[in-house]
PDB file of C-alpha atoms and ligand atoms in Angstrom:
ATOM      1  CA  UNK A   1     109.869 113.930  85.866  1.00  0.00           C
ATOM      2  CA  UNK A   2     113.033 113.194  88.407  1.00  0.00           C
ATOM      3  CA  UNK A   3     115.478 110.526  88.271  1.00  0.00           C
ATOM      4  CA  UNK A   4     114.029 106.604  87.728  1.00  0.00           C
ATOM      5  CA  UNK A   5     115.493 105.337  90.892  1.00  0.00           C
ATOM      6  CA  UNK A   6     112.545 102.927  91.788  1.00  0.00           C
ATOM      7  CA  UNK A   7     112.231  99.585  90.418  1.00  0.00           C
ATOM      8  CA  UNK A   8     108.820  98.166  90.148  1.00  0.00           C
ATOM      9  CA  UNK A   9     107.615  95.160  89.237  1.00  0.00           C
ATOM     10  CA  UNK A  10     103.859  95.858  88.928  1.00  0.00           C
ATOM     11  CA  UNK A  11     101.194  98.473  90.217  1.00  0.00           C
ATOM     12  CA  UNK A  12      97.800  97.221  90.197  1.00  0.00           C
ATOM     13  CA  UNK A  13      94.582  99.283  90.714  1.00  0.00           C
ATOM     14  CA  UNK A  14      91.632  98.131  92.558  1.00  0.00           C
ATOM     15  CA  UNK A  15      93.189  95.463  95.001  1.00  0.00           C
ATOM     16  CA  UNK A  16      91.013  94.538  97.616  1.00  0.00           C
ATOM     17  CA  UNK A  17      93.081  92.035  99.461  1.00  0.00           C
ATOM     18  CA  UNK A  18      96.010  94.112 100.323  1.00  0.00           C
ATOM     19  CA  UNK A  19      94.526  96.285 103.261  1.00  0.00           C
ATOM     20  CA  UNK A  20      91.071  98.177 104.029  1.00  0.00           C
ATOM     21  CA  UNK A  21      88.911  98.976 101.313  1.00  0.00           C
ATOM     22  CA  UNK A  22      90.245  99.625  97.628  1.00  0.00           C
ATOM     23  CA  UNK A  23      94.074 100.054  96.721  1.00  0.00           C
ATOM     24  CA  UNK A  24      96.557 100.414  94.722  1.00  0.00           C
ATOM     25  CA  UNK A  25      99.234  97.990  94.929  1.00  0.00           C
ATOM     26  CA  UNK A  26     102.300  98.918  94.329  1.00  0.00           C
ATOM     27  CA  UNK A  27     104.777  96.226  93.949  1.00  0.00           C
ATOM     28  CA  UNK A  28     108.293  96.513  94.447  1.00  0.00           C
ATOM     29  CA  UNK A  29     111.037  94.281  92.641  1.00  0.00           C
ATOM     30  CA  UNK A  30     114.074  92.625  94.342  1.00  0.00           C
ATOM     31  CA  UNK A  31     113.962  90.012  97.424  1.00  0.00           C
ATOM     32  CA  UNK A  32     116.808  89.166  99.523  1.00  0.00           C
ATOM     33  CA  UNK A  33     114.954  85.868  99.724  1.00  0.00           C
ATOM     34  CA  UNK A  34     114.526  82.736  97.076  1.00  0.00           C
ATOM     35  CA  UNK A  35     110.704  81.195  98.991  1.00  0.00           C
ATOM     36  CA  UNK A  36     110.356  77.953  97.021  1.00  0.00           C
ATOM     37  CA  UNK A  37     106.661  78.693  97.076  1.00  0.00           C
ATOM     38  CA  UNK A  38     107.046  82.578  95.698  1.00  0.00           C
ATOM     39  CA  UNK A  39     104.418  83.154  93.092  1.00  0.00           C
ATOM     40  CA  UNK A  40     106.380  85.938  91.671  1.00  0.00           C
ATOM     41  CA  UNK A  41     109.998  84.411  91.020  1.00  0.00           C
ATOM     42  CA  UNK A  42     110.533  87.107  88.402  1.00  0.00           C
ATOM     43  CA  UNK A  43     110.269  90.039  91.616  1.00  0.00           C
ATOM     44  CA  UNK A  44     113.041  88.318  93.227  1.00  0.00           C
ATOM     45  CA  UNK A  45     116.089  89.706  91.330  1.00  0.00           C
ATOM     46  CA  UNK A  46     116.856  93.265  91.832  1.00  0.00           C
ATOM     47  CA  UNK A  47     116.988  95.001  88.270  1.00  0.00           C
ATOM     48  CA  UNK A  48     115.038  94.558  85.345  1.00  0.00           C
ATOM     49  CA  UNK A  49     115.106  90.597  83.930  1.00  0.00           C
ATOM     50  CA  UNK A  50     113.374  88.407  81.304  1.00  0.00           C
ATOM     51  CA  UNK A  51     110.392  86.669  82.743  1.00  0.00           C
ATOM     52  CA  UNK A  52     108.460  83.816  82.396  1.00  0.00           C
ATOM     53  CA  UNK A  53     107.070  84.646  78.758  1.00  0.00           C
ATOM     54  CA  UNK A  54     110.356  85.818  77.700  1.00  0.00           C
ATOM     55  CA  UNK A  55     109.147  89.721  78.287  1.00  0.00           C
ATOM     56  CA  UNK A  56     111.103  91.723  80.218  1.00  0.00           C
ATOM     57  CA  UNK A  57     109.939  92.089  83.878  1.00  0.00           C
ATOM     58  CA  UNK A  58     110.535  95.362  86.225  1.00  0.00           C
ATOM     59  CA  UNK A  59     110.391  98.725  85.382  1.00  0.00           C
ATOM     60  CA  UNK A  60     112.421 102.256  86.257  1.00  0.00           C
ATOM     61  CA  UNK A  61     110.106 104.447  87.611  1.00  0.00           C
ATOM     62  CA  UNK A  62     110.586 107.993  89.323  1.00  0.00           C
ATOM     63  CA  UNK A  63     108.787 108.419  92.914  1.00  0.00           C
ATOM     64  CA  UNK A  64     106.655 111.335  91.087  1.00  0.00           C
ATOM     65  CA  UNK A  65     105.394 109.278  88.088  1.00  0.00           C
ATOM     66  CA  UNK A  66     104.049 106.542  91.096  1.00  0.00           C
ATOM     67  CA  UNK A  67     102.926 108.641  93.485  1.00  0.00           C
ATOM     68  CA  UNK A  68     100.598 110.751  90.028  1.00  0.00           C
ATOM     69  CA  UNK A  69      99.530 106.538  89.266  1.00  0.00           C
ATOM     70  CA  UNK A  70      98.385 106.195  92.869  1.00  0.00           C
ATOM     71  CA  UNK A  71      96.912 109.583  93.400  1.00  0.00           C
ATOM     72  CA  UNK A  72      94.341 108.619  89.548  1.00  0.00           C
ATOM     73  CA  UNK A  73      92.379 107.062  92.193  1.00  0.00           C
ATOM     74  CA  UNK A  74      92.163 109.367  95.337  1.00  0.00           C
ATOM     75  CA  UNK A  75      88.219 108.901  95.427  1.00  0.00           C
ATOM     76  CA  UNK A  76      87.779 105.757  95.696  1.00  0.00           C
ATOM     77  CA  UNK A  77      90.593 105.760  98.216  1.00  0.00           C
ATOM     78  CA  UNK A  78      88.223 108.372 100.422  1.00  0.00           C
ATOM     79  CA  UNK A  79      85.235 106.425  99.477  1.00  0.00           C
ATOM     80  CA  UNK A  80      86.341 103.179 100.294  1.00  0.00           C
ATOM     81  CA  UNK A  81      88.632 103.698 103.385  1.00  0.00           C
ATOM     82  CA  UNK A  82      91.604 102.305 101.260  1.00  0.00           C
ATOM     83  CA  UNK A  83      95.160 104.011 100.010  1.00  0.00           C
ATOM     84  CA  UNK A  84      98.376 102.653  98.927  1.00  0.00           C
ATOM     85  CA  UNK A  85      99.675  99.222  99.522  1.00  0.00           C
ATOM     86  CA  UNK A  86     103.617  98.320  98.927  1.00  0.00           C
ATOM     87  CA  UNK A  87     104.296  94.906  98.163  1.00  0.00           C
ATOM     88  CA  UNK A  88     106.870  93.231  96.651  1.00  0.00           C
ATOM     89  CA  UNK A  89     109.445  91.298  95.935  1.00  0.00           C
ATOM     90  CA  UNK A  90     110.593  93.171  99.605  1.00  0.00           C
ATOM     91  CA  UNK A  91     109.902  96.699  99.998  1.00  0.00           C
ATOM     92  CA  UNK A  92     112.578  96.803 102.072  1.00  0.00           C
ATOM     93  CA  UNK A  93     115.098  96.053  99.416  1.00  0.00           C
ATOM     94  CA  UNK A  94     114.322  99.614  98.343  1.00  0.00           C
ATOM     95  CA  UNK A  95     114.214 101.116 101.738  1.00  0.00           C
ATOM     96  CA  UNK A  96     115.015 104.752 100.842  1.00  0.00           C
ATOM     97  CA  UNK A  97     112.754 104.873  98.038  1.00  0.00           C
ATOM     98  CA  UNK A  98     109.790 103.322 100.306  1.00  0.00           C
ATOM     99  CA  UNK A  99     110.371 106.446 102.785  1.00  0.00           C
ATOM    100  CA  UNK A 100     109.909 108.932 100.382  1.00  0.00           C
ATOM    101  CA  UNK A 101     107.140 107.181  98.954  1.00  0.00           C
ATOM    102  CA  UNK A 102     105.380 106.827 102.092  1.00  0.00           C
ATOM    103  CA  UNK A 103     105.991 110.431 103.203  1.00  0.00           C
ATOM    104  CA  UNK A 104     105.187 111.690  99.765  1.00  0.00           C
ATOM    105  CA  UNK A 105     101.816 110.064 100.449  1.00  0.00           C
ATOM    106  CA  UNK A 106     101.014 110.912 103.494  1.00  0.00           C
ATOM    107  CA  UNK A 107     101.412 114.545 102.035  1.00  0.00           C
ATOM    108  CA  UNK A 108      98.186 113.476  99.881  1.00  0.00           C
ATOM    109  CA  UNK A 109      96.684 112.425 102.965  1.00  0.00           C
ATOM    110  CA  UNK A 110      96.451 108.610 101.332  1.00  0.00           C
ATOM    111  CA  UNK A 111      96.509 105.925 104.076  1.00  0.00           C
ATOM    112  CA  UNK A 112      99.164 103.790 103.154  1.00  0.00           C
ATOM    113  CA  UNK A 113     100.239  99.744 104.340  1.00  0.00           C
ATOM    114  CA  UNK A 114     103.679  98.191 104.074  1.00  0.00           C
ATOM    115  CA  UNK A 115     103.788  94.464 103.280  1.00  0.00           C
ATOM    116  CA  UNK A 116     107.215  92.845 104.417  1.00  0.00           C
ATOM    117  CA  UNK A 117     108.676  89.730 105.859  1.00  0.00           C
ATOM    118  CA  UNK A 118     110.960  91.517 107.710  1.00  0.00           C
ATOM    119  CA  UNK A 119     114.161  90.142 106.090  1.00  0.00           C
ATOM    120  CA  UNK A 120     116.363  93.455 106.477  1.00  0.00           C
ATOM    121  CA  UNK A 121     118.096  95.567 109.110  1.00  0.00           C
ATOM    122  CA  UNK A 122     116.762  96.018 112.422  1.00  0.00           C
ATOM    123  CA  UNK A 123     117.679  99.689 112.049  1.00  0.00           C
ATOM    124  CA  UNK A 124     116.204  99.957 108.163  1.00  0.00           C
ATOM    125  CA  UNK A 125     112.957  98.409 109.366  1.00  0.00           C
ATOM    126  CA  UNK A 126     112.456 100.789 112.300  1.00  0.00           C
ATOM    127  CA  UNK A 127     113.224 103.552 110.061  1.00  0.00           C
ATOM    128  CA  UNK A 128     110.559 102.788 107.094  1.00  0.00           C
ATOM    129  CA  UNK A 129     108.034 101.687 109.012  1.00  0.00           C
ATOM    130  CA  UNK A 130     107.355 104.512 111.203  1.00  0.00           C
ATOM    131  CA  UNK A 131     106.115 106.332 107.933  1.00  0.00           C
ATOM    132  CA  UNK A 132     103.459 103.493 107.131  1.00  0.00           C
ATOM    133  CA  UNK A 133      99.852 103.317 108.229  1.00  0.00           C
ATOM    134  CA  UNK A 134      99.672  99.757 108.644  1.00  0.00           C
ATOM    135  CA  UNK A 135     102.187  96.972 108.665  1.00  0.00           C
ATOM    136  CA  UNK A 136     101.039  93.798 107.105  1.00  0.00           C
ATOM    137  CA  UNK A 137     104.196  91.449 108.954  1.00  0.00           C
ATOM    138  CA  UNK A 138     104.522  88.381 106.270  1.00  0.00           C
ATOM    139  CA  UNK A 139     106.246  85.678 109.318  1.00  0.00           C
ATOM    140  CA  UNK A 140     107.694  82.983 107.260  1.00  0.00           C
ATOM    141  CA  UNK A 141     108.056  80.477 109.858  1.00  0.00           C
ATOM    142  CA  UNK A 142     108.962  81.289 113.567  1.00  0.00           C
ATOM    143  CA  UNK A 143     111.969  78.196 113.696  1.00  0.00           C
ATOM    144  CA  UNK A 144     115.318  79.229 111.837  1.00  0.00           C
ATOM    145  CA  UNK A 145     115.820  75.853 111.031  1.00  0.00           C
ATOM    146  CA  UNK A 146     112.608  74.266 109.555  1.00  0.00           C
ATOM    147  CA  UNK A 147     112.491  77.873 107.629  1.00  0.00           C
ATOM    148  CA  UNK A 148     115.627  77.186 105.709  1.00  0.00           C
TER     149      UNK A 148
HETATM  150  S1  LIG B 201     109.637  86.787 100.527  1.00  0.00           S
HETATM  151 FE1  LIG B 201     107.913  86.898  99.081  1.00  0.00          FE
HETATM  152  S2  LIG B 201     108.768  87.816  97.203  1.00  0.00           S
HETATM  153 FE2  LIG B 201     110.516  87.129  98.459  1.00  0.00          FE
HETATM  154  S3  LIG B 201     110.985  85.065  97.669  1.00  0.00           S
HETATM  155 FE3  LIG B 201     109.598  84.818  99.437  1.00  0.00          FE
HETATM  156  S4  LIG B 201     107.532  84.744  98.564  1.00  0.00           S
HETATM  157 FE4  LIG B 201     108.904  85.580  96.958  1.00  0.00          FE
END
């Protein structure tokens, strides 16, 4: 099954918000950022971590076991014009994981999209996102200071 080296915080079938046509999201946990408006405080913490109804939140999974989940719906991918959407938490927090992901993928011939707001390493961002489809950029604000 390979190691568990990916930590998740939710994959969700049949999103049709996150990109063209339908998707799978796959959502990835840990945020280098602390938004006071994040809908998902529980993604923000790298590492599994009791949520909001006092279950635990995240999951180990191993980049086989996701990429099987996301390939379950291959047809409607084709049929649709939709693939594989990361999301997070940051993807980017996970940036070697991501990669493979992507490339793994792309071996399935499933489009994929990267959601991020950019909040990493010049050089780490270059390096994922040249594997993705489509970038969906998440700008927080455009002024440092009214951001913070
Ligand atoms: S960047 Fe997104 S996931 Fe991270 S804290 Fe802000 S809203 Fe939440």
């Amino acid at each position: 099954m390979g190691d568990k080296n990916l930590c998740l915080f939710n994959i969700q079938k049949f999103c049709l918000h996150d990109g063209p046509g339908i998707r799978t999201t796959v959502f990835f946990k840990g945020c280098p950022l602390t938004c006071k408006w994040c809908s998902n405080p529980e993604s923000q913490k790298m590492g599994i971590q009791p949520d909001r109804e006092e279950a635990m939140a995240g999951k180990m999974y191993s980049l086989k076991q996701v990429v099987d989940i996301c390939l379950e719906d291959k047809d409607f991918y084709l049929e649709s014009g939709g693939g594989v959407t990361f999301s997070g938490g940051e993807v980017l927090s996970q940036p070697k994981q991501a990669k493979e992901l992507l490339i793994q993928l792309k071996e399935h011939q499933i489009h994929t999209t990267l959601e991020t707001s950019g909040f990493v390493k010049p050089s780490v961002f270059k390096d994922v996102i040249a594997f993705a489809d489509l970038l969906l950029f998440d700008l927080k604000h455009y002024d440092e200071e009214k951001h913070k």
